[in-house]
Amino acid sequence: MDVRQLRHFVAVADTLHFGRAAERLGMTQPPLSQSIQTLERELGAPLFDRTRRSVALSPFGAAWLPHVREALDGLGALPEIAERLRRGRSGRLELSFVSTADYSILPRLVHGFRQLYPDVDLALTEATSDMQIAALREGHGQAGIIIPDAEAPVPEGFAYRRLVAEPLIAAVPESWLAEGRLRLAGPALPPEAVISSPLVVFPRPAAPSFYDLVTGYYAACGGTAHVVQNAIQMQTIISLVSAGMGIALVPASLRHLARSGVRYLDLSGPAPELETGLIWRRDDRTPTLANFLAMVEAELAAA
């Protein structure tokens, strides 16, 4: 069967008259009757009960009619669906992100995109920067929010946009403050308290720029980082701090991650800044990605 036959069936079902149905369809009655007969033979059941004076839907035809209408309605919607896909107003956008972005730029970008494109399926995946770049290089996903490599922030074949840079602060166990184990300089943590404390940090292979930024601060303060534990998720790092395992240097936006047993303190003096940015393949022409990039530019301009 084809779409033409289905439209013939609906026209006759609506009018219950082959002559009026043929007129509506802009054809003569004999070809219409032949089309219906061909369709009935293909289906193996009559669609209409015919007499010399009347035409009525058969029980089979009456039961099949709603399904045919639904199928034709779906066909009629295809041009509009294609246009929405072409313009990126529907479809799918796969966005990956580092755990630190969950407390800074990610909620704002997700909210902005949802407001503009509610019909786009937005798929979010948390992953380290190296895993995101590897996945994008293999063609998985459209964009990633990463901590860029200080030595090579933009791998070949990719484009990059800086999103935010924020100072590092210290996450310290509250118990250490209560015990006097850490001495503060006013409300801030002085360098000597930082370099004398064990450190919980991302493993370097997973986040080399972040790791080097933290350990570089220790070196600039005249000390060496004593790493007692690595963790690849920021929530885990903060949990380990809460357990009293050590301190962590984290982006200032982590203040939004409230955890009992943890206090967030500014670093006295100049603090290193952590950059977070958006990366995508230069050759990716996905309409939803183009819309996302345009929204990111608008959000940054409005900030």
Short mmCIF file of C-alpha atoms in Angstrom, two decimals:
data_model
loop_
_atom_site.label_atom_id
_atom_site.label_comp_id
_atom_site.label_asym_id
_atom_site.label_seq_id
_atom_site.Cartn_x
_atom_site.Cartn_y
_atom_site.Cartn_z
CA MET A 1 0.00 0.00 0.00
CA ASP A 2 1.04 3.61 -0.38
CA VAL A 3 0.04 6.96 1.06
CA ARG A 4 -2.20 7.69 -1.92
CA GLN A 5 -4.33 4.63 -1.19
CA LEU A 6 -4.60 5.59 2.48
CA ARG A 7 -5.84 9.07 1.55
CA HIS A 8 -8.40 7.46 -0.79
CA PHE A 9 -9.66 5.28 2.05
CA VAL A 10 -10.04 8.23 4.46
CA ALA A 11 -11.88 10.32 1.85
CA VAL A 12 -14.43 7.57 1.24
CA ALA A 13 -14.74 6.93 4.99
CA ASP A 14 -15.44 10.62 5.59
CA THR A 15 -18.08 10.96 2.86
CA LEU A 16 -19.40 7.39 2.64
CA HIS A 17 -19.89 8.17 -1.04
CA PHE A 18 -17.47 7.27 -3.82
CA GLY A 19 -18.60 10.10 -6.08
CA ARG A 20 -18.19 12.85 -3.45
CA ALA A 21 -14.91 11.34 -2.30
CA ALA A 22 -13.59 11.34 -5.87
CA GLU A 23 -14.61 14.97 -6.26
CA ARG A 24 -12.82 15.91 -3.05
CA LEU A 25 -9.69 14.11 -4.26
CA GLY A 26 -9.84 15.69 -7.72
CA MET A 27 -10.18 12.40 -9.58
CA THR A 28 -12.88 10.32 -11.27
CA GLN A 29 -14.82 7.61 -9.49
CA PRO A 30 -13.59 4.46 -11.36
CA PRO A 31 -9.90 4.87 -10.42
CA LEU A 32 -10.94 5.58 -6.82
CA SER A 33 -13.04 2.41 -6.67
CA GLN A 34 -10.18 0.44 -8.17
CA SER A 35 -7.74 1.88 -5.60
CA ILE A 36 -9.98 0.86 -2.70
CA GLN A 37 -10.48 -2.63 -4.15
CA THR A 38 -6.70 -3.06 -4.54
CA LEU A 39 -6.19 -1.97 -0.94
CA GLU A 40 -8.85 -4.40 0.30
CA ARG A 41 -7.20 -7.29 -1.56
CA GLU A 42 -3.86 -6.39 -0.04
CA LEU A 43 -5.36 -6.22 3.45
CA GLY A 44 -7.38 -9.37 2.99
CA ALA A 45 -10.56 -7.82 4.37
CA PRO A 46 -13.29 -5.46 3.13
CA LEU A 47 -13.10 -1.84 4.25
CA PHE A 48 -16.67 -0.97 3.24
CA ASP A 49 -20.03 -2.68 3.07
CA ARG A 50 -21.51 -1.63 -0.29
CA THR A 51 -25.03 -1.83 -1.63
CA ARG A 52 -26.59 -0.17 -4.68
CA ARG A 53 -27.88 2.64 -2.47
CA SER A 54 -25.34 3.04 0.34
CA VAL A 55 -21.74 2.74 1.46
CA ALA A 56 -20.82 2.02 5.11
CA LEU A 57 -17.61 1.21 6.90
CA SER A 58 -17.16 -2.45 7.62
CA PRO A 59 -16.29 -3.38 11.21
CA PHE A 60 -12.72 -3.94 10.04
CA GLY A 61 -12.65 -0.59 8.20
CA ALA A 62 -14.05 1.26 11.24
CA ALA A 63 -11.39 -0.29 13.50
CA TRP A 64 -8.55 0.48 11.06
CA LEU A 65 -9.58 4.07 10.30
CA PRO A 66 -8.14 5.73 13.49
CA HIS A 67 -4.77 4.13 12.85
CA VAL A 68 -4.75 5.39 9.27
CA ARG A 69 -5.66 8.91 10.40
CA GLU A 70 -2.84 8.83 12.96
CA ALA A 71 -0.35 7.68 10.32
CA LEU A 72 -1.40 10.40 7.88
CA ASP A 73 -1.26 13.04 10.61
CA GLY A 74 2.28 11.90 11.35
CA LEU A 75 3.22 12.21 7.69
CA GLY A 76 1.72 15.68 7.58
CA ALA A 77 3.87 16.75 10.52
CA LEU A 78 7.13 15.58 8.91
CA PRO A 79 7.91 18.86 7.08
CA GLU A 80 7.54 20.86 10.30
CA ILE A 81 9.63 18.31 12.21
CA ALA A 82 12.33 18.54 9.55
CA GLU A 83 12.31 22.34 9.78
CA ARG A 84 12.65 22.25 13.59
CA LEU A 85 15.52 19.79 13.32
CA ARG A 86 17.22 21.93 10.67
CA ARG A 87 16.96 25.00 12.88
CA GLY A 88 18.07 23.12 16.02
CA ARG A 89 14.79 23.74 17.82
CA SER A 90 14.44 20.00 18.40
CA GLY A 91 16.87 17.12 18.27
CA ARG A 92 19.63 16.25 20.73
CA LEU A 93 22.63 17.94 22.31
CA GLU A 94 25.19 15.88 24.24
CA LEU A 95 27.20 17.98 26.69
CA SER A 96 29.87 16.66 29.04
CA PHE A 97 31.34 18.57 31.99
CA VAL A 98 33.95 18.41 34.75
CA SER A 99 32.63 18.13 38.29
CA THR A 100 33.81 21.63 39.23
CA ALA A 101 31.52 23.15 36.59
CA ASP A 102 28.50 21.73 38.39
CA TYR A 103 28.91 24.47 41.01
CA SER A 104 29.81 27.38 38.73
CA ILE A 105 28.86 27.81 35.07
CA LEU A 106 26.95 24.60 34.23
CA PRO A 107 23.61 25.35 35.97
CA ARG A 108 23.42 28.76 34.31
CA LEU A 109 24.09 27.39 30.83
CA VAL A 110 21.67 24.48 31.22
CA HIS A 111 18.93 26.81 32.47
CA GLY A 112 19.49 29.26 29.62
CA PHE A 113 19.42 26.55 26.96
CA ARG A 114 16.31 24.91 28.44
CA GLN A 115 14.50 28.24 28.38
CA LEU A 116 15.30 28.82 24.72
CA TYR A 117 15.03 25.25 23.40
CA PRO A 118 12.70 23.20 25.63
CA ASP A 119 12.14 20.55 22.94
CA VAL A 120 15.82 19.65 22.55
CA ASP A 121 16.92 16.50 24.34
CA LEU A 122 19.86 17.74 26.45
CA ALA A 123 22.05 14.82 27.59
CA LEU A 124 24.57 15.66 30.34
CA THR A 125 27.55 13.49 31.27
CA GLU A 126 30.10 14.16 34.01
CA ALA A 127 33.66 13.25 33.03
CA THR A 128 37.23 14.41 33.48
CA SER A 129 38.71 16.73 30.86
CA ASP A 130 40.89 14.04 29.26
CA MET A 131 37.95 11.65 28.94
CA GLN A 132 35.79 14.36 27.38
CA ILE A 133 38.36 15.26 24.75
CA ALA A 134 38.92 11.58 23.90
CA ALA A 135 35.17 11.02 23.50
CA LEU A 136 34.73 14.13 21.35
CA ARG A 137 37.66 13.10 19.16
CA GLU A 138 35.91 9.78 18.53
CA GLY A 139 32.72 11.57 17.52
CA HIS A 140 30.76 11.09 20.74
CA GLY A 141 28.87 14.16 21.95
CA GLN A 142 28.91 17.74 20.72
CA ALA A 143 30.70 19.79 23.39
CA GLY A 144 32.45 19.55 26.73
CA ILE A 145 33.10 21.87 29.67
CA ILE A 146 36.72 21.24 30.63
CA ILE A 147 39.66 22.56 32.59
CA PRO A 148 42.05 23.34 29.72
CA ASP A 149 45.61 22.12 29.57
CA ALA A 150 47.83 25.10 30.28
CA GLU A 151 50.40 23.93 27.72
CA ALA A 152 47.96 23.00 24.93
CA PRO A 153 44.47 24.39 25.70
CA VAL A 154 43.10 23.71 22.20
CA PRO A 155 43.88 20.28 20.70
CA GLU A 156 44.13 20.08 16.92
CA GLY A 157 40.73 20.02 15.25
CA PHE A 158 38.95 21.61 18.20
CA ALA A 159 37.65 25.06 19.09
CA TYR A 160 37.73 26.48 22.60
CA ARG A 161 35.89 29.27 24.45
CA ARG A 162 36.85 30.45 27.91
CA LEU A 163 33.82 30.46 30.21
CA VAL A 164 35.00 31.46 33.68
CA ALA A 165 38.11 31.90 35.79
CA GLU A 166 37.81 31.80 39.56
CA PRO A 167 40.27 31.91 42.46
CA LEU A 168 41.09 28.85 44.49
CA ILE A 169 40.05 28.72 48.12
CA ALA A 170 40.81 26.19 50.85
CA ALA A 171 38.39 23.52 52.03
CA VAL A 172 39.52 22.49 55.52
CA PRO A 173 38.19 20.14 58.22
CA GLU A 174 36.22 22.07 60.83
CA SER A 175 37.69 19.79 63.48
CA TRP A 176 41.17 21.06 62.68
CA LEU A 177 40.04 24.62 63.33
CA ALA A 178 38.39 23.64 66.60
CA GLU A 179 41.57 21.84 67.70
CA GLY A 180 43.78 24.79 66.75
CA ARG A 181 45.61 22.66 64.21
CA LEU A 182 45.29 25.45 61.63
CA ARG A 183 46.21 29.02 62.43
CA LEU A 184 44.37 31.67 60.43
CA ALA A 185 45.47 35.09 59.28
CA GLY A 186 42.26 36.90 60.11
CA PRO A 187 39.50 35.11 58.16
CA ALA A 188 41.94 33.61 55.64
CA LEU A 189 44.33 30.67 55.58
CA PRO A 190 48.00 31.77 55.39
CA PRO A 191 50.52 30.04 53.09
CA GLU A 192 52.40 28.40 55.93
CA ALA A 193 49.22 26.65 57.08
CA VAL A 194 48.59 25.43 53.53
CA ILE A 195 52.04 23.97 52.88
CA SER A 196 52.16 22.25 56.27
CA SER A 197 48.85 20.41 55.66
CA PRO A 198 48.29 17.10 53.85
CA LEU A 199 46.51 17.56 50.52
CA VAL A 200 43.56 15.87 48.81
CA VAL A 201 43.56 16.60 45.08
CA PHE A 202 42.62 15.37 41.61
CA PRO A 203 45.13 12.87 40.16
CA ARG A 204 47.41 14.61 37.69
CA PRO A 205 46.61 12.37 34.67
CA ALA A 206 42.91 13.24 35.00
CA ALA A 207 43.35 17.00 35.52
CA PRO A 208 46.95 18.05 34.84
CA SER A 209 46.26 21.80 34.77
CA PHE A 210 44.32 21.73 38.04
CA TYR A 211 46.92 19.52 39.71
CA ASP A 212 49.79 21.74 38.54
CA LEU A 213 47.94 24.87 39.64
CA VAL A 214 47.53 23.50 43.16
CA THR A 215 51.02 22.06 43.52
CA GLY A 216 52.45 25.19 41.91
CA TYR A 217 50.89 27.25 44.69
CA TYR A 218 52.66 25.07 47.25
CA ALA A 219 55.94 25.61 45.43
CA ALA A 220 55.37 29.37 45.20
CA CYS A 221 54.84 29.41 48.95
CA GLY A 222 58.14 27.63 49.51
CA GLY A 223 56.79 24.16 50.20
CA THR A 224 55.99 20.83 48.58
CA ALA A 225 52.53 19.30 48.40
CA HIS A 226 52.11 16.20 50.54
CA VAL A 227 49.35 14.38 48.64
CA VAL A 228 47.59 11.88 50.91
CA GLN A 229 44.71 10.99 48.57
CA ASN A 230 43.56 11.46 44.98
CA ALA A 231 39.93 11.60 43.90
CA ILE A 232 38.41 12.38 40.51
CA GLN A 233 35.12 13.85 41.72
CA MET A 234 34.87 17.09 43.62
CA GLN A 235 32.15 15.70 45.90
CA THR A 236 34.52 12.91 46.93
CA ILE A 237 37.34 15.36 47.62
CA ILE A 238 35.09 17.40 49.92
CA SER A 239 33.92 14.23 51.69
CA LEU A 240 37.53 13.27 52.38
CA VAL A 241 38.18 16.75 53.78
CA SER A 242 35.13 16.35 56.00
CA ALA A 243 36.61 13.09 57.28
CA GLY A 244 39.76 14.95 58.34
CA MET A 245 42.07 13.34 55.78
CA GLY A 246 43.52 16.65 54.63
CA ILE A 247 42.76 20.00 53.07
CA ALA A 248 41.89 20.74 49.45
CA LEU A 249 42.32 23.78 47.24
CA VAL A 250 39.12 24.15 45.24
CA PRO A 251 37.40 26.74 43.01
CA ALA A 252 35.56 29.47 44.93
CA SER A 253 32.23 28.27 43.52
CA LEU A 254 32.56 25.14 45.68
CA ARG A 255 31.18 27.24 48.53
CA HIS A 256 27.83 26.19 47.03
CA LEU A 257 28.61 22.61 48.04
CA ALA A 258 27.67 22.68 51.73
CA ARG A 259 29.02 19.73 53.69
CA SER A 260 29.03 19.24 57.45
CA GLY A 261 32.52 19.17 58.88
CA VAL A 262 33.98 21.38 56.14
CA ARG A 263 34.85 25.08 56.24
CA TYR A 264 35.73 27.10 53.15
CA LEU A 265 38.42 29.74 53.66
CA ASP A 266 40.00 32.34 51.40
CA LEU A 267 43.74 32.10 50.85
CA SER A 268 45.63 35.07 52.23
CA GLY A 269 47.48 36.95 49.54
CA PRO A 270 47.13 36.37 45.79
CA ALA A 271 45.31 33.14 44.99
CA PRO A 272 45.82 31.09 41.81
CA GLU A 273 42.90 31.11 39.36
CA LEU A 274 41.33 28.08 37.72
CA GLU A 275 39.99 28.49 34.19
CA THR A 276 37.04 26.52 32.86
CA GLY A 277 36.04 26.55 29.19
CA LEU A 278 33.96 24.99 26.45
CA ILE A 279 35.47 22.75 23.78
CA TRP A 280 33.94 21.30 20.59
CA ARG A 281 34.98 19.86 17.24
CA ARG A 282 35.49 22.54 14.59
CA ASP A 283 33.83 20.43 11.91
CA ASP A 284 30.66 19.76 13.95
CA ARG A 285 27.75 21.47 12.17
CA THR A 286 24.99 20.09 14.40
CA PRO A 287 22.23 22.75 14.55
CA THR A 288 21.66 22.22 18.28
CA LEU A 289 25.37 22.83 18.91
CA ALA A 290 25.26 26.05 16.87
CA ASN A 291 22.33 27.26 18.97
CA PHE A 292 24.12 26.30 22.19
CA LEU A 293 27.26 28.20 21.18
CA ALA A 294 25.20 31.28 20.31
CA MET A 295 23.44 31.09 23.67
CA VAL A 296 26.80 30.78 25.48
CA GLU A 297 28.05 33.94 23.78
CA ALA A 298 24.88 35.79 24.77
CA GLU A 299 25.17 34.59 28.38
CA LEU A 300 28.80 35.65 28.63
CA ALA A 301 28.07 39.04 27.08
CA ALA A 302 25.29 39.61 29.60
CA ALA A 303 27.43 38.65 32.59
#
